mmCIF file of C-alpha atoms in Angstrom:
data_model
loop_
_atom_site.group_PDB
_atom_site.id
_atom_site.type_symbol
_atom_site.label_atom_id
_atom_site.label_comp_id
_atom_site.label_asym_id
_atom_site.label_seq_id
_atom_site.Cartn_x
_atom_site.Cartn_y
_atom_site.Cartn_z
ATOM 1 C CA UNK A 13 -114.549 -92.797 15.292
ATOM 2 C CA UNK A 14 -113.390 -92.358 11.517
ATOM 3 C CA UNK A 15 -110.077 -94.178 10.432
ATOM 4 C CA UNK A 16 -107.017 -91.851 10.391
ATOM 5 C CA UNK A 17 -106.030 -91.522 6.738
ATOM 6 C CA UNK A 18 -102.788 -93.002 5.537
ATOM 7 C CA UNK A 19 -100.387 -89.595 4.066
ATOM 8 C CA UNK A 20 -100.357 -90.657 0.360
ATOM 9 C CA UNK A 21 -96.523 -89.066 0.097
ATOM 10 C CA UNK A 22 -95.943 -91.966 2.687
ATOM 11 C CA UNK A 23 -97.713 -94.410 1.419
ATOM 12 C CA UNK A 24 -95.878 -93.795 -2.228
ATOM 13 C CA UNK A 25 -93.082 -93.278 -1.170
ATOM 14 C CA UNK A 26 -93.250 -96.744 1.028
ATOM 15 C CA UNK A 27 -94.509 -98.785 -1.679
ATOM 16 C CA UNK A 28 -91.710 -97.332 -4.191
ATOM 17 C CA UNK A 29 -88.938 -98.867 -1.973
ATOM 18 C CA UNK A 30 -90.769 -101.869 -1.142
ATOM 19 C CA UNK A 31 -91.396 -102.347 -5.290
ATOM 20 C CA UNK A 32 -87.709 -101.912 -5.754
ATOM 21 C CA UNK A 33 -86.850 -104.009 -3.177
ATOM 22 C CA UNK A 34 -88.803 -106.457 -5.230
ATOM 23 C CA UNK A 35 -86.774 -105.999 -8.199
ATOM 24 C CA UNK A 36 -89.953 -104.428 -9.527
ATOM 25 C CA UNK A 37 -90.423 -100.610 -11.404
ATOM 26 C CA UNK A 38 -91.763 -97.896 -9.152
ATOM 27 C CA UNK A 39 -95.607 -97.773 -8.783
ATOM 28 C CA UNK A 40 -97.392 -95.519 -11.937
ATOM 29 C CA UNK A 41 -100.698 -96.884 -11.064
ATOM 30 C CA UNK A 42 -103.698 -94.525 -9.843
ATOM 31 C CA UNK A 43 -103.581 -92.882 -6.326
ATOM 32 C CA UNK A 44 -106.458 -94.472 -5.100
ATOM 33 C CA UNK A 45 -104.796 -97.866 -5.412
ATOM 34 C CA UNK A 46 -102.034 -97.092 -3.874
ATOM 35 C CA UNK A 47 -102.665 -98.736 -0.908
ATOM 36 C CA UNK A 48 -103.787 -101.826 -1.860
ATOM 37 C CA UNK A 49 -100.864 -101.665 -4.393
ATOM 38 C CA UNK A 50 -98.527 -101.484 -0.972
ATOM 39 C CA UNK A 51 -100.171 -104.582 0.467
ATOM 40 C CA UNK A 52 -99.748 -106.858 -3.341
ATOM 41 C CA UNK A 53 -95.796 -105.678 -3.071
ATOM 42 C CA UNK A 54 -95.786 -106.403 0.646
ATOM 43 C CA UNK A 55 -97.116 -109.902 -0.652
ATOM 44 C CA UNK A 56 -94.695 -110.500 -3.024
ATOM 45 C CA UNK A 57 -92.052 -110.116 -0.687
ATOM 46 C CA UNK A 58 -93.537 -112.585 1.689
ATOM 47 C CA UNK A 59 -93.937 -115.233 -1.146
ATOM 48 C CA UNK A 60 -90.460 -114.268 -2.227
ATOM 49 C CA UNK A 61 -88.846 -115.495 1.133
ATOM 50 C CA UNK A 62 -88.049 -111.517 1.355
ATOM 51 C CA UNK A 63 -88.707 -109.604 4.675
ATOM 52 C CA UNK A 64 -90.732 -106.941 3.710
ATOM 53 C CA UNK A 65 -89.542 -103.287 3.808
ATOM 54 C CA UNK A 66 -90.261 -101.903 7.629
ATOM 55 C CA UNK A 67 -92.137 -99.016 6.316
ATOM 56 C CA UNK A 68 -93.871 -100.929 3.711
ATOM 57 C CA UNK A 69 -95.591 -103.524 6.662
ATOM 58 C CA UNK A 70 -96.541 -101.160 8.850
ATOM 59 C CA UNK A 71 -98.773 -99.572 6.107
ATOM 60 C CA UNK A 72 -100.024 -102.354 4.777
ATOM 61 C CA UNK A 73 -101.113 -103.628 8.093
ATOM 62 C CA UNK A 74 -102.506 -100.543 9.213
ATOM 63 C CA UNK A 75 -103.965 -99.616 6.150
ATOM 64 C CA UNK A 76 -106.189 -103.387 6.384
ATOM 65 C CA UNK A 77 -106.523 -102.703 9.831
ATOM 66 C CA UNK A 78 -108.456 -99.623 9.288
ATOM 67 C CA UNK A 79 -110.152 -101.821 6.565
ATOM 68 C CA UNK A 80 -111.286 -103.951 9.348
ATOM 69 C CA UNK A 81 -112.236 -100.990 11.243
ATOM 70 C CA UNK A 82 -114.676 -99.581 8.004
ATOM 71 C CA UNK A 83 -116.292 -102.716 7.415
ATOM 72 C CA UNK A 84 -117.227 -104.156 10.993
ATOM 73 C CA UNK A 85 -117.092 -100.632 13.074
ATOM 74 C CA UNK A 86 -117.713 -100.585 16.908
ATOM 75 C CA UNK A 87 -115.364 -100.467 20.194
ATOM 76 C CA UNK A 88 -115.791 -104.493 21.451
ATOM 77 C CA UNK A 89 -112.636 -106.307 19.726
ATOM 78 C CA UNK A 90 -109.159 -104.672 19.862
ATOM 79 C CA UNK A 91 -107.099 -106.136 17.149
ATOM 80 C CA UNK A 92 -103.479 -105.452 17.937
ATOM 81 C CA UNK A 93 -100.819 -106.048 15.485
ATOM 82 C CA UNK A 94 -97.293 -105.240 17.403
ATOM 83 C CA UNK A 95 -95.511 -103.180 16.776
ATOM 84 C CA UNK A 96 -97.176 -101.607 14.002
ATOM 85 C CA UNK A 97 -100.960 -100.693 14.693
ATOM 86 C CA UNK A 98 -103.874 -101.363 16.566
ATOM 87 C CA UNK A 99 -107.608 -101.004 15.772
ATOM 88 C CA UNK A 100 -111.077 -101.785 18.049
ATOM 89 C CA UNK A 101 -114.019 -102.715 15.793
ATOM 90 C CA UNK A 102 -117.018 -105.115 15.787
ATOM 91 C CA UNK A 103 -120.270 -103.795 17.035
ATOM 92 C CA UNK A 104 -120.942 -105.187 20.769
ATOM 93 C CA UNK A 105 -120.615 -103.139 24.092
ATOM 94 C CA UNK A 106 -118.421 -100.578 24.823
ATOM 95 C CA UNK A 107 -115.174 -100.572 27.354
ATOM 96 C CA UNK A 108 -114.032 -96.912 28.232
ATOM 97 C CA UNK A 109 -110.885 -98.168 30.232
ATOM 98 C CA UNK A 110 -107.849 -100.429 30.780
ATOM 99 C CA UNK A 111 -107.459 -103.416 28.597
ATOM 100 C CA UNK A 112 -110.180 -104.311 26.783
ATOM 101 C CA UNK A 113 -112.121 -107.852 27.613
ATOM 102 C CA UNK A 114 -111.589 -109.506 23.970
ATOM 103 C CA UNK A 115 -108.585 -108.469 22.044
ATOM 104 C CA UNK A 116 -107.174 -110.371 19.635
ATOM 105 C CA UNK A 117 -103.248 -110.033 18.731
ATOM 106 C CA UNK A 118 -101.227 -111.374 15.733
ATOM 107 C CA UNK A 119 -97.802 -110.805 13.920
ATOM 108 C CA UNK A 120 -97.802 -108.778 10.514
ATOM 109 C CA UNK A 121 -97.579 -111.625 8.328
ATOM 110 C CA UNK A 122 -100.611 -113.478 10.106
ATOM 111 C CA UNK A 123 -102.039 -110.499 9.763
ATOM 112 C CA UNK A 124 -101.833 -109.936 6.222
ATOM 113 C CA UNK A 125 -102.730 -113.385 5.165
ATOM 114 C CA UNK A 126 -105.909 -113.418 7.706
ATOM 115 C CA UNK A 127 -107.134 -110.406 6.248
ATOM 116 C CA UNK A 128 -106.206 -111.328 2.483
ATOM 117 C CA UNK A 129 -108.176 -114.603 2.994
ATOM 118 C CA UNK A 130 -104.673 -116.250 2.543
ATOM 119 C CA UNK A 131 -104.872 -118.005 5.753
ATOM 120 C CA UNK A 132 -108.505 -119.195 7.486
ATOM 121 C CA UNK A 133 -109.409 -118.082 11.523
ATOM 122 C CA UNK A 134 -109.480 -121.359 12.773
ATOM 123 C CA UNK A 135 -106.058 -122.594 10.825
ATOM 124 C CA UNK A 136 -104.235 -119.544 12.062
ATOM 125 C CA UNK A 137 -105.659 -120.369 15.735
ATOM 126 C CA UNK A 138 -104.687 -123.891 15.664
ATOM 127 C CA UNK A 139 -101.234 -123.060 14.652
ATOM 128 C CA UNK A 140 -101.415 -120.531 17.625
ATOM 129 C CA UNK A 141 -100.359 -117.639 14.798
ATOM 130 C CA UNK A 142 -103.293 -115.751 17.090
ATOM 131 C CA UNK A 143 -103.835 -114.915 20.223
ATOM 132 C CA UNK A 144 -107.584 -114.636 21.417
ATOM 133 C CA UNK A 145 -108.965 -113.544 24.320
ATOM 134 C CA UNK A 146 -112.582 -113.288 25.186
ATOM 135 C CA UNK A 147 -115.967 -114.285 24.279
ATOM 136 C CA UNK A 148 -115.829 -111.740 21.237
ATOM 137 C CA UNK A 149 -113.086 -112.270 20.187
ATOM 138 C CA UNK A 150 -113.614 -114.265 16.717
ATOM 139 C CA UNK A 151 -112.909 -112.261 13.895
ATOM 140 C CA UNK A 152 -113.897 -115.666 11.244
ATOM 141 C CA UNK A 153 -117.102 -113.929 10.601
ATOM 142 C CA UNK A 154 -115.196 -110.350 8.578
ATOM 143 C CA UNK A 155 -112.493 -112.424 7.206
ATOM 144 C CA UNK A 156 -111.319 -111.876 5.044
ATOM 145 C CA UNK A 157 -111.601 -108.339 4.529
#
């Protein structure tokens, strides 16, 4: 199953308010870094003491999501981040229906820093920052992303 693909007007247009929001000048970067662009100014905001921008998050988590997705691909794990996106990766068997047996669900900020290598797997589990269910469920071996 291949990753949806962000809309780049969105994605622009997301990471211009969250930039401003910032304080900062609007993105004049290349395209293809926009995203990862969205997720340094999502960042900021964090480090700032700033809630990101709504729109901003959501992309930024889904867009690392589907990162996720890429580099480990497969249907066992579904990584849920409410309420902004949800992936299944890492290769394993297959579930067709109903919950899946090892999901794995996190806030956006855990999220973020998991993936960024910010935060370790076993720090963010011991602060309970993670919920983990099943015998699959580890992500510490594609993290960070």
């Amino acid at each position: 199953m291949a990753a949806r693909k962000i809309d780049p007007d969105k994605l622009r247009a997301a990471l211009d308010a969250q930039l401003i929001a910032n304080d900062q000048p609007e993105y004049d970067g290349p395209s293809a870094r926009l995203a990862d662009a969205l997720v340094a100014a999502v960042v900021s905001a964090y480090d700032r003491g700033a809630a990101p921008e709504r729109a901003a998050e959501r992309l930024a988590v889904r867009h690392l999501l589907e990162r996720l997705a890429a580099s480990a691909p497969g249907r066992t794990v579904e990584v849920r981040v409410p309420p902004h996106a949800a992936v299944q990766a890492i290769e394993g068997p297959r579930h067709t229906r109903g919950t899946p047996p090892n999901v794995i669900e996190t806030d956006a900020r855990t999220w973020i820093d998991l993936a960024l290598g910010r935060i370790g797997w076993d720090e963010a589990m011991a602060k309970g920052s993670v919920s983990a269910s099943g015998a699959r469920a580890d992500l510490s071996g594609y993290l960070p992303i």
